[in-house]
Amino acid sequence: MVRARSEERRADILRAALEVIAERGYRGATLGSVAERVGLTQQGLLHYYPTKEALLVAVLEERDRWDTSGGRDREGWRLDLMESLVEYNAMRPGIVQTFSALLGESVTDGHPAREFFTERYTQVRASMADTLRQEFGDRLPGGLTPERAAPLVTAVMDGLQYQWLLDPSAVDMPGAFRDFVRLLYGSDAPA
Amino acid sequence: MVRARSEERRADILRAALEVIAERGYRGATLGSVAERVGLTQQGLLHYYPTKEALLVAVLEERDRWDTSGGRDREGWRLDLMESLVEYNAMRPGIVQTFSALLGESVTDGHPAREFFTERYTQVRASMADTLRQEFGDRLPGGLTPERAAPLVTAVMDGLQYQWLLDPSAVDMPGAFRDFVRLLYGSDAPA
DNA sequence: CGTCACCTACCGATCTACAGGTAGGTGGGT
DNA sequence: ACCCACCTACCTGTAGATCGGTAGGTGACG
């Protein structure tokens, strides 16, 4: 059962890293503070993840696994699932904060998460377009194509997160997202 | 003309700070690298802005002056001006990158720009709601109120910026924003 | 006219504080 | 006996900030 213990440690470390990144971003995060949170020394942590960047990569990979399993389908998301995803996010400000902070940093030059987010967006847009095509066909009610609407859906989700993180009481994130989806359906909308 | 020289220096420093923050974010930016860009030592820079945070504040204040002058009206923006603003931004990736990086960092705990962005969004949403009310009255074509649509417009602008910064060739930012505005007008849209 | 007081705009040296990473252990479990 | 999971000790680099200058200018006054 040593293997199990080790895997457990790794999971703990990733959880702690997620928290620390949420609080201070990747650049602001220190190995020491992550280690402390799992009851290790900084060097003990380096035993599991040999560099700070390796730890970040592990965090991103876990995220990747997460979004490739739940919430998503082989052929993409479904629109009603997107709404639940936003609701789910609204209950997990920590995770949202982690990835919003990372996204923000990632636009800077040579940031280790930059490639991750770039590729992720490419995929997300593509699968979003699929989703929209399944839902609406080649033309959405407003006259847009799925490919042109996809970046908008994505943008709304991300943009709302920042507003919500900064001032949760000022923005009803899930409600606002539903409003946007209704907009996609046009004025001739369903319930 | 000593005064003028000094003011010029300060302006140069702010320009340099903007660049460095775009490249590395606030946390990643160093006083030394800003100083170097204006031909000063770090200590020389501290003569003008006594702390790193003071420099950031100056950058944010300048931004504030900028937003409060151009692009905006006493009673808020106008929708067509918003479209031009997005076009303008698309020609200035540096500035967009600076403020996107700062926004991302600002969601972390105790970040010196947090309050700035929180308040800024409050104002932006309010003046956006005014704009929408002037344009559409109390109900937008899709059935939304101006207050509920305002966060969406803001979210789209910000969200598109991240996608565009990460992969400019993948997203036509101004085009996508126009698509969104058309969505606001409903399927019964004008040209 | 000179010089004394004082200001602005810096620079060099240095302090303190971490931060990430390396080397070389030690101890318990199998 | 071995190795996995750590730890102690340590090194190196860097960042922000302070201290104490210096060079040049300005103005007031005898």
CSV table of C-alpha atoms (C1' of nucleotides) in Angstrom, one decimal:
chain,number,residue,atom,x,y,z
A,1,MET,CA,0.0,0.0,0.0
A,2,VAL,CA,2.9,2.3,-0.4
A,3,ARG,CA,2.0,3.1,-3.9
A,4,ALA,CA,-1.4,4.2,-2.7
A,5,ARG,CA,0.0,6.4,-0.1
A,6,SER,CA,2.3,8.0,-2.6
A,7,GLU,CA,-0.6,8.7,-5.0
A,8,GLU,CA,-2.6,10.1,-2.2
A,9,ARG,CA,0.3,12.5,-1.4
A,10,ARG,CA,0.4,13.6,-5.0
A,11,ALA,CA,-3.3,14.3,-5.0
A,12,ASP,CA,-2.9,16.3,-1.8
A,13,ILE,CA,-0.1,18.2,-3.3
A,14,LEU,CA,-2.1,19.1,-6.4
A,15,ARG,CA,-5.0,20.2,-4.2
A,16,ALA,CA,-2.7,22.4,-2.2
A,17,ALA,CA,-1.1,23.8,-5.4
A,18,LEU,CA,-4.6,24.6,-6.7
A,19,GLU,CA,-5.3,26.6,-3.6
A,20,VAL,CA,-2.0,28.4,-3.5
A,21,ILE,CA,-2.3,29.3,-7.2
A,22,ALA,CA,-5.8,30.6,-6.6
A,23,GLU,CA,-4.5,32.8,-3.8
A,24,ARG,CA,-1.3,34.1,-5.4
A,25,GLY,CA,-1.2,33.0,-9.0
A,26,TYR,CA,1.5,30.8,-10.4
A,27,ARG,CA,4.3,33.4,-10.2
A,28,GLY,CA,3.3,34.4,-6.8
A,29,ALA,CA,3.0,30.8,-5.5
A,30,THR,CA,6.0,29.3,-3.8
A,31,LEU,CA,6.9,25.7,-3.4
A,32,GLY,CA,7.3,26.3,0.3
A,33,SER,CA,3.8,27.4,0.8
A,34,VAL,CA,2.4,24.5,-1.2
A,35,ALA,CA,4.6,22.1,0.8
A,36,GLU,CA,3.5,23.6,4.1
A,37,ARG,CA,-0.1,23.0,3.3
A,38,VAL,CA,0.5,19.3,2.9
A,39,GLY,CA,2.8,19.0,5.8
A,40,LEU,CA,6.1,18.7,3.9
A,41,THR,CA,9.2,20.7,3.5
A,42,GLN,CA,9.8,22.4,0.2
A,43,GLN,CA,12.4,19.7,-0.6
A,44,GLY,CA,10.0,17.0,0.3
A,45,LEU,CA,7.6,18.4,-2.3
A,46,LEU,CA,10.4,18.5,-4.9
A,47,HIS,CA,10.6,14.7,-4.4
A,48,TYR,CA,7.2,14.4,-6.0
A,49,TYR,CA,7.4,17.1,-8.5
A,50,PRO,CA,11.0,17.9,-9.3
A,51,THR,CA,10.4,21.5,-10.4
A,52,LYS,CA,7.9,24.2,-9.9
A,53,GLU,CA,6.9,24.0,-13.6
A,54,ALA,CA,6.4,20.3,-13.3
A,55,LEU,CA,3.9,20.9,-10.6
A,56,LEU,CA,2.1,23.4,-12.7
A,57,VAL,CA,2.0,20.9,-15.6
A,58,ALA,CA,0.5,18.3,-13.3
A,59,VAL,CA,-2.2,20.8,-12.2
A,60,LEU,CA,-3.0,21.5,-15.8
A,61,GLU,CA,-3.0,17.9,-16.8
A,62,GLU,CA,-5.4,17.1,-14.0
A,63,ARG,CA,-7.7,19.9,-15.3
A,64,ASP,CA,-7.5,18.4,-18.7
A,65,ARG,CA,-8.5,15.0,-17.4
A,66,TRP,CA,-11.3,16.6,-15.6
A,67,ASP,CA,-12.8,18.4,-18.5
A,68,THR,CA,-12.3,15.5,-20.8
A,69,SER,CA,-14.4,13.3,-18.5
A,70,GLY,CA,-17.3,15.1,-16.8
A,71,GLY,CA,-19.3,17.9,-18.4
A,72,ARG,CA,-18.2,16.9,-21.8
A,73,ASP,CA,-19.1,14.3,-24.3
A,74,ARG,CA,-17.2,12.6,-27.1
A,75,GLU,CA,-18.6,15.0,-29.6
A,76,GLY,CA,-18.6,18.1,-27.4
A,77,TRP,CA,-20.7,19.6,-24.7
A,78,ARG,CA,-24.4,20.0,-24.7
A,79,LEU,CA,-25.9,23.4,-24.2
A,80,ASP,CA,-27.9,22.6,-21.2
A,81,LEU,CA,-24.9,20.9,-19.7
A,82,MET,CA,-23.0,24.2,-20.2
A,83,GLU,CA,-25.5,25.9,-18.0
A,84,SER,CA,-25.0,23.3,-15.3
A,85,LEU,CA,-21.3,23.7,-15.7
A,86,VAL,CA,-21.6,27.4,-15.0
A,87,GLU,CA,-23.8,26.6,-12.0
A,88,TYR,CA,-21.2,24.1,-10.8
A,89,ASN,CA,-18.5,26.6,-11.2
A,90,ALA,CA,-20.4,29.1,-9.2
A,91,MET,CA,-20.2,26.7,-6.3
A,92,ARG,CA,-16.4,26.3,-6.6
A,93,PRO,CA,-14.9,29.8,-6.6
A,94,GLY,CA,-11.5,28.3,-5.6
A,95,ILE,CA,-11.1,26.4,-8.8
A,96,VAL,CA,-12.5,29.2,-10.9
A,97,GLN,CA,-10.0,31.5,-9.3
A,98,THR,CA,-7.1,29.2,-9.9
A,99,PHE,CA,-7.8,29.0,-13.6
A,100,SER,CA,-8.8,32.6,-14.1
A,101,ALA,CA,-5.5,33.6,-12.5
A,102,LEU,CA,-3.6,31.2,-14.7
A,103,LEU,CA,-5.4,32.3,-17.8
A,104,GLY,CA,-4.5,35.9,-17.0
A,105,GLU,CA,-0.9,35.1,-16.4
A,106,SER,CA,-0.7,32.9,-19.5
A,107,VAL,CA,-1.0,35.8,-21.9
A,108,THR,CA,2.4,37.1,-20.7
A,109,ASP,CA,5.5,36.2,-22.7
A,110,GLY,CA,6.8,32.7,-22.4
A,111,HIS,CA,4.4,31.7,-19.6
A,112,PRO,CA,4.5,27.9,-19.1
A,113,ALA,CA,0.7,27.7,-19.2
A,114,ARG,CA,0.4,29.6,-22.4
A,115,GLU,CA,0.5,26.7,-24.8
A,116,PHE,CA,-2.0,24.8,-22.6
A,117,PHE,CA,-4.6,27.6,-22.8
A,118,THR,CA,-4.0,28.3,-26.4
A,119,GLU,CA,-4.7,24.7,-27.3
A,120,ARG,CA,-7.5,24.3,-24.9
A,121,TYR,CA,-9.3,27.3,-26.5
A,122,THR,CA,-8.8,25.8,-29.9
A,123,GLN,CA,-10.4,22.6,-28.7
A,124,VAL,CA,-13.1,24.3,-26.7
A,125,ARG,CA,-14.2,26.4,-29.7
A,126,ALA,CA,-14.3,23.5,-31.9
A,127,SER,CA,-16.4,21.3,-29.6
A,128,MET,CA,-18.6,24.3,-28.8
A,129,ALA,CA,-19.2,24.7,-32.5
A,130,ASP,CA,-20.2,21.1,-32.8
A,131,THR,CA,-22.5,21.4,-29.9
A,132,LEU,CA,-24.2,24.5,-31.4
A,133,ARG,CA,-24.5,22.7,-34.8
A,134,GLN,CA,-26.2,19.8,-33.1
A,135,GLU,CA,-28.6,22.2,-31.4
A,136,PHE,CA,-29.3,24.6,-34.2
A,137,GLY,CA,-27.9,23.3,-37.4
A,138,ASP,CA,-25.8,25.4,-39.7
A,139,ARG,CA,-27.5,28.7,-38.9
A,140,LEU,CA,-28.4,29.9,-35.5
A,141,PRO,CA,-31.5,32.0,-34.9
A,142,GLY,CA,-29.6,35.2,-35.1
A,143,GLY,CA,-28.1,34.3,-38.4
A,144,LEU,CA,-24.7,33.3,-37.1
A,145,THR,CA,-22.8,30.1,-37.9
A,146,PRO,CA,-21.8,27.8,-35.1
A,147,GLU,CA,-18.2,28.6,-35.8
A,148,ARG,CA,-18.8,32.3,-35.2
A,149,ALA,CA,-20.9,31.8,-32.2
A,150,ALA,CA,-18.5,29.4,-30.5
A,151,PRO,CA,-15.9,32.1,-29.4
A,152,LEU,CA,-18.7,34.2,-28.1
A,153,VAL,CA,-20.1,31.5,-25.8
A,154,THR,CA,-16.6,30.9,-24.5
A,155,ALA,CA,-15.9,34.5,-24.0
A,156,VAL,CA,-19.1,35.0,-22.0
A,157,MET,CA,-18.2,32.2,-19.7
A,158,ASP,CA,-14.7,33.5,-19.0
A,159,GLY,CA,-15.6,37.1,-18.9
A,160,LEU,CA,-18.4,36.5,-16.4
A,161,GLN,CA,-16.0,34.6,-14.2
A,162,TYR,CA,-13.8,37.6,-13.8
A,163,GLN,CA,-16.6,39.9,-12.9
A,164,TRP,CA,-18.0,37.3,-10.5
A,165,LEU,CA,-14.7,36.6,-8.8
A,166,LEU,CA,-14.1,40.3,-8.2
A,167,ASP,CA,-17.6,41.0,-6.9
A,168,PRO,CA,-19.7,37.9,-6.4
A,169,SER,CA,-22.7,39.9,-5.1
A,170,ALA,CA,-22.7,42.1,-8.2
A,171,VAL,CA,-23.1,39.4,-10.8
A,172,ASP,CA,-25.4,36.4,-10.9
A,173,MET,CA,-23.0,34.3,-13.0
A,174,PRO,CA,-25.3,31.4,-13.8
A,175,GLY,CA,-28.3,33.7,-14.4
A,176,ALA,CA,-26.3,35.9,-16.7
A,177,PHE,CA,-25.1,32.9,-18.6
A,178,ARG,CA,-28.7,31.6,-19.0
A,179,ASP,CA,-29.6,35.1,-20.3
A,180,PHE,CA,-26.9,34.8,-22.9
A,181,VAL,CA,-28.1,31.4,-24.0
A,182,ARG,CA,-31.6,32.7,-24.3
A,183,LEU,CA,-30.1,35.4,-26.6
A,184,LEU,CA,-28.7,32.7,-28.7
A,185,TYR,CA,-32.1,31.2,-29.2
A,186,GLY,CA,-33.4,34.6,-30.4
A,187,SER,CA,-36.5,36.4,-29.3
A,188,ASP,CA,-38.5,33.5,-30.6
A,189,ALA,CA,-37.0,31.5,-27.7
A,190,PRO,CA,-38.2,28.4,-25.9
A,191,ALA,CA,-38.9,28.5,-22.2
B,1,MET,CA,11.9,73.7,-17.8
B,2,VAL,CA,13.0,71.3,-15.1
B,3,ARG,CA,9.5,70.5,-14.3
B,4,ALA,CA,8.7,69.5,-17.9
B,5,ARG,CA,11.7,67.2,-18.0
B,6,SER,CA,10.6,65.5,-14.9
B,7,GLU,CA,7.0,65.0,-16.2
B,8,GLU,CA,8.4,63.6,-19.4
B,9,ARG,CA,10.5,61.1,-17.4
B,10,ARG,CA,7.4,60.0,-15.5
B,11,ALA,CA,5.5,59.5,-18.7
B,12,ASP,CA,8.4,57.5,-20.1
B,13,ILE,CA,8.5,55.4,-17.0
B,14,LEU,CA,4.8,54.7,-17.2
B,15,ARG,CA,5.2,53.6,-20.8
B,16,ALA,CA,8.0,51.3,-19.9
B,17,ALA,CA,6.1,49.9,-17.0
B,18,LEU,CA,3.1,49.2,-19.3
B,19,GLU,CA,5.4,47.2,-21.6
B,20,VAL,CA,7.1,45.3,-18.9
B,21,ILE,CA,3.8,44.4,-17.2
B,22,ALA,CA,2.5,43.2,-20.6
B,23,GLU,CA,5.5,41.0,-20.9
B,24,ARG,CA,5.6,39.6,-17.5
B,25,GLY,CA,2.6,40.7,-15.5
B,26,TYR,CA,2.9,42.8,-12.4
B,27,ARG,CA,4.3,40.1,-10.1
B,28,GLY,CA,6.8,39.1,-12.8
B,29,ALA,CA,7.8,42.7,-13.6
B,30,THR,CA,10.9,44.0,-11.9
B,31,LEU,CA,11.8,47.6,-11.1
B,32,GLY,CA,15.1,47.0,-12.6
B,33,SER,CA,13.7,46.0,-16.0
B,34,VAL,CA,11.4,49.0,-16.1
B,35,ALA,CA,14.3,51.3,-15.1
B,36,GLU,CA,16.6,49.8,-17.7
B,37,ARG,CA,14.1,50.6,-20.5
B,38,VAL,CA,14.1,54.3,-19.6
B,39,GLY,CA,17.9,54.4,-19.1
B,40,LEU,CA,17.8,54.7,-15.3
B,41,THR,CA,18.9,52.5,-12.5
B,42,GLN,CA,16.4,50.8,-10.3
B,43,GLN,CA,17.2,53.4,-7.6
B,44,GLY,CA,16.7,56.2,-10.0
B,45,LEU,CA,13.3,54.9,-10.8
B,46,LEU,CA,12.4,54.8,-7.1
B,47,HIS,CA,13.1,58.4,-7.0
B,48,TYR,CA,10.0,59.0,-9.2
B,49,TYR,CA,7.8,56.2,-7.8
B,50,PRO,CA,8.9,55.3,-4.3
B,51,THR,CA,7.6,51.7,-4.4
B,52,LYS,CA,6.6,49.1,-6.9
B,53,GLU,CA,3.0,49.4,-5.9
B,54,ALA,CA,3.1,53.2,-6.3
B,55,LEU,CA,4.2,52.6,-9.9
B,56,LEU,CA,1.3,50.2,-10.5
B,57,VAL,CA,-1.1,52.7,-9.0
B,58,ALA,CA,0.2,55.3,-11.4
B,59,VAL,CA,-0.3,53.0,-14.3
B,60,LEU,CA,-3.9,52.3,-13.3
B,61,GLU,CA,-4.6,56.0,-12.7
B,62,GLU,CA,-3.4,56.8,-16.2
B,63,ARG,CA,-5.7,54.1,-17.5
B,64,ASP,CA,-8.5,55.6,-15.6
B,65,ARG,CA,-7.9,59.0,-17.1
B,66,TRP,CA,-7.8,57.5,-20.5
B,67,ASP,CA,-11.1,55.6,-20.1
B,68,THR,CA,-12.7,58.7,-18.6
B,69,SER,CA,-11.7,60.9,-21.5
B,70,GLY,CA,-11.9,59.2,-24.9
B,71,GLY,CA,-14.3,56.5,-26.0
B,72,ARG,CA,-16.7,57.4,-23.3
B,73,ASP,CA,-19.4,59.9,-22.8
B,74,ARG,CA,-20.8,61.6,-19.7
B,75,GLU,CA,-23.7,59.2,-19.8
B,76,GLY,CA,-21.8,56.2,-20.9
B,77,TRP,CA,-20.6,54.7,-24.1
B,78,ARG,CA,-22.5,54.4,-27.2
B,79,LEU,CA,-22.9,51.0,-28.8
B,80,ASP,CA,-21.3,51.9,-32.1
B,81,LEU,CA,-18.4,53.5,-30.2
B,82,MET,CA,-18.0,50.2,-28.4
B,83,GLU,CA,-17.4,48.5,-31.7
B,84,SER,CA,-14.8,51.0,-32.6
B,85,LEU,CA,-13.2,50.6,-29.2
B,86,VAL,CA,-12.8,46.9,-29.8
B,87,GLU,CA,-11.3,47.7,-33.2
B,88,TYR,CA,-9.0,50.2,-31.6
B,89,ASN,CA,-7.9,47.6,-29.1
B,90,ALA,CA,-7.3,45.1,-31.8
B,91,MET,CA,-4.6,47.4,-33.1
B,92,ARG,CA,-2.9,47.7,-29.7
B,93,PRO,CA,-2.2,44.3,-28.4
B,94,GLY,CA,0.4,45.6,-26.0
B,95,ILE,CA,-2.1,47.6,-24.0
B,96,VAL,CA,-4.7,44.9,-24.1
B,97,GLN,CA,-2.1,42.4,-22.9
B,98,THR,CA,-1.1,44.7,-20.0
B,99,PHE,CA,-4.6,45.0,-18.7
B,100,SER,CA,-5.6,41.4,-19.4
B,101,ALA,CA,-2.6,40.2,-17.4
B,102,LEU,CA,-3.4,42.6,-14.6
B,103,LEU,CA,-7.1,41.6,-14.5
B,104,GLY,CA,-6.0,38.0,-14.3
B,105,GLU,CA,-3.7,38.7,-11.4
B,106,SER,CA,-6.2,40.9,-9.7
B,107,VAL,CA,-8.5,38.1,-8.8
B,108,THR,CA,-5.8,36.7,-6.4
B,109,ASP,CA,-5.9,37.6,-2.7
B,110,GLY,CA,-4.8,41.0,-1.7
B,111,HIS,CA,-3.6,42.0,-5.2
B,112,PRO,CA,-3.0,45.8,-5.3
B,113,ALA,CA,-5.1,46.1,-8.5
B,114,ARG,CA,-8.1,44.2,-7.2
B,115,GLU,CA,-10.0,47.2,-5.9
B,116,PHE,CA,-9.3,49.1,-9.0
B,117,PHE,CA,-10.8,46.4,-11.2
B,118,THR,CA,-13.7,45.8,-8.9
B,119,GLU,CA,-14.7,49.4,-8.9
B,120,ARG,CA,-14.1,49.7,-12.6
B,121,TYR,CA,-16.4,46.9,-13.4
B,122,THR,CA,-19.1,48.4,-11.3
B,123,GLN,CA,-18.8,51.6,-13.2
B,124,VAL,CA,-18.5,49.9,-16.5
B,125,ARG,CA,-21.6,47.8,-16.0
B,126,ALA,CA,-23.6,50.8,-14.9
B,127,SER,CA,-22.6,53.0,-17.8
B,128,MET,CA,-23.1,50.1,-20.2
B,129,ALA,CA,-26.7,49.7,-18.8
B,130,ASP,CA,-27.3,53.4,-19.5
B,131,THR,CA,-26.0,53.0,-23.0
B,132,LEU,CA,-28.3,50.0,-23.6
B,133,ARG,CA,-31.2,51.9,-22.2
B,134,GLN,CA,-30.7,54.8,-24.5
B,135,GLU,CA,-30.4,52.4,-27.4
B,136,PHE,CA,-33.2,50.0,-26.6
B,137,GLY,CA,-35.3,51.4,-23.8
B,138,ASP,CA,-36.2,49.2,-20.8
B,139,ARG,CA,-36.4,46.0,-22.8
B,140,LEU,CA,-34.0,44.7,-25.3
B,141,PRO,CA,-35.2,42.7,-28.3
B,142,GLY,CA,-34.4,39.4,-26.6
B,143,GLY,CA,-36.5,40.4,-23.5
B,144,LEU,CA,-33.5,41.3,-21.3
B,145,THR,CA,-33.3,44.4,-19.2
B,146,PRO,CA,-30.3,46.7,-19.8
B,147,GLU,CA,-29.0,45.8,-16.3
B,148,ARG,CA,-28.9,42.2,-17.2
B,149,ALA,CA,-27.4,42.6,-20.6
B,150,ALA,CA,-24.6,44.9,-19.3
B,151,PRO,CA,-22.5,42.2,-17.7
B,152,LEU,CA,-22.8,40.2,-20.8
B,153,VAL,CA,-21.5,42.9,-23.1
B,154,THR,CA,-18.6,43.4,-20.7
B,155,ALA,CA,-17.9,39.7,-20.5
B,156,VAL,CA,-17.8,39.3,-24.2
B,157,MET,CA,-15.3,42.0,-24.6
B,158,ASP,CA,-12.9,40.7,-22.0
B,159,GLY,CA,-13.3,37.1,-22.9
B,160,LEU,CA,-12.6,37.7,-26.5
B,161,GLN,CA,-9.4,39.5,-25.5
B,162,TYR,CA,-8.0,36.5,-23.9
B,163,GLN,CA,-8.8,34.2,-26.8
B,164,TRP,CA,-7.4,36.8,-29.2
B,165,LEU,CA,-4.2,37.4,-27.2
B,166,LEU,CA,-3.5,33.7,-27.0
B,167,ASP,CA,-4.1,33.1,-30.7
B,168,PRO,CA,-4.8,36.2,-32.8
B,169,SER,CA,-5.2,34.3,-36.0
B,170,ALA,CA,-7.9,32.1,-34.5
B,171,VAL,CA,-10.2,34.9,-33.5
B,172,ASP,CA,-11.4,37.9,-35.3
B,173,MET,CA,-12.0,40.0,-32.2
B,174,PRO,CA,-13.8,43.0,-33.7
B,175,GLY,CA,-15.8,40.7,-36.0
B,176,ALA,CA,-16.9,38.5,-33.1
B,177,PHE,CA,-17.9,41.5,-31.1
B,178,ARG,CA,-20.0,42.8,-33.9
B,179,ASP,CA,-21.6,39.4,-34.1
B,180,PHE,CA,-22.5,39.7,-30.5
B,181,VAL,CA,-24.0,43.1,-30.9
B,182,ARG,CA,-26.1,41.8,-33.8
B,183,LEU,CA,-27.3,39.1,-31.4
B,184,LEU,CA,-28.4,41.9,-29.0
B,185,TYR,CA,-30.5,43.4,-31.8
B,186,GLY,CA,-32.3,40.1,-32.2
B,187,SER,CA,-33.0,38.3,-35.5
B,188,ASP,CA,-35.0,41.3,-36.5
B,189,ALA,CA,-31.8,43.1,-36.7
B,190,PRO,CA,-30.7,46.2,-38.6
B,191,ALA,CA,-27.9,46.1,-41.1
C,1,DC,C1',29.7,89.1,-7.0
C,2,DG,C1',30.1,85.4,-4.2
C,3,DT,C1',28.8,82.1,-1.2
C,4,DC,C1',25.7,79.7,1.7
C,5,DA,C1',21.4,77.1,2.1
C,6,DC,C1',18.7,74.1,-0.1
C,7,DC,C1',16.4,71.4,-3.8
C,8,DT,C1',16.2,68.0,-7.7
C,9,DA,C1',17.8,64.0,-9.9
C,10,DC,C1',20.0,60.7,-9.8
C,11,DC,C1',23.9,56.5,-8.7
C,12,DG,C1',26.7,52.9,-5.9
C,13,DA,C1',26.8,49.9,-2.2
C,14,DT,C1',24.5,47.2,0.7
C,15,DC,C1',20.7,44.9,3.5
C,16,DT,C1',17.1,41.6,4.0
C,17,DA,C1',14.1,38.3,2.4
C,18,DC,C1',13.0,34.7,0.0
C,19,DA,C1',12.9,31.5,-4.0
C,20,DG,C1',14.2,27.5,-6.5
C,21,DG,C1',17.1,23.9,-6.7
C,22,DT,C1',21.1,20.5,-5.3
C,23,DA,C1',23.7,17.1,-2.4
C,24,DG,C1',23.7,14.0,0.7
C,25,DG,C1',21.9,12.0,4.1
C,26,DT,C1',18.4,9.0,7.6
C,27,DG,C1',14.8,5.9,8.9
C,28,DG,C1',11.0,2.8,8.3
C,29,DG,C1',8.7,-0.7,5.6
C,30,DT,C1',9.2,-5.0,2.7
D,1,DA,C1',19.5,-5.4,2.1
D,2,DC,C1',17.2,-2.1,-0.2
D,3,DC,C1',14.6,1.7,-1.6
D,4,DC,C1',11.1,4.9,-1.1
D,5,DA,C1',9.9,9.0,1.3
D,6,DC,C1',11.4,12.2,3.1
D,7,DC,C1',14.7,15.8,5.8
D,8,DT,C1',18.9,18.9,6.9
D,9,DA,C1',22.1,21.8,5.1
D,10,DC,C1',23.4,24.6,1.8
D,11,DC,C1',24.1,27.3,-2.6
D,12,DT,C1',22.9,30.8,-5.9
D,13,DG,C1',20.2,34.2,-7.7
D,14,DT,C1',17.2,38.0,-7.4
D,15,DA,C1',14.0,41.4,-5.8
D,16,DG,C1',12.6,45.4,-3.4
D,17,DA,C1',14.1,48.8,-0.5
D,18,DT,C1',17.3,51.9,2.3
D,19,DC,C1',21.4,54.7,3.0
D,20,DG,C1',24.4,57.8,1.9
D,21,DG,C1',26.3,60.1,-1.3
D,22,DT,C1',27.3,63.6,-5.7
D,23,DA,C1',26.5,66.8,-9.4
D,24,DG,C1',24.1,70.5,-10.9
D,25,DG,C1',20.9,74.3,-10.3
D,26,DT,C1',18.3,78.2,-8.0
D,27,DG,C1',17.5,81.9,-4.9
D,28,DA,C1',18.6,85.0,-1.0
D,29,DC,C1',21.5,87.9,1.1
D,30,DG,C1',25.7,90.5,2.5
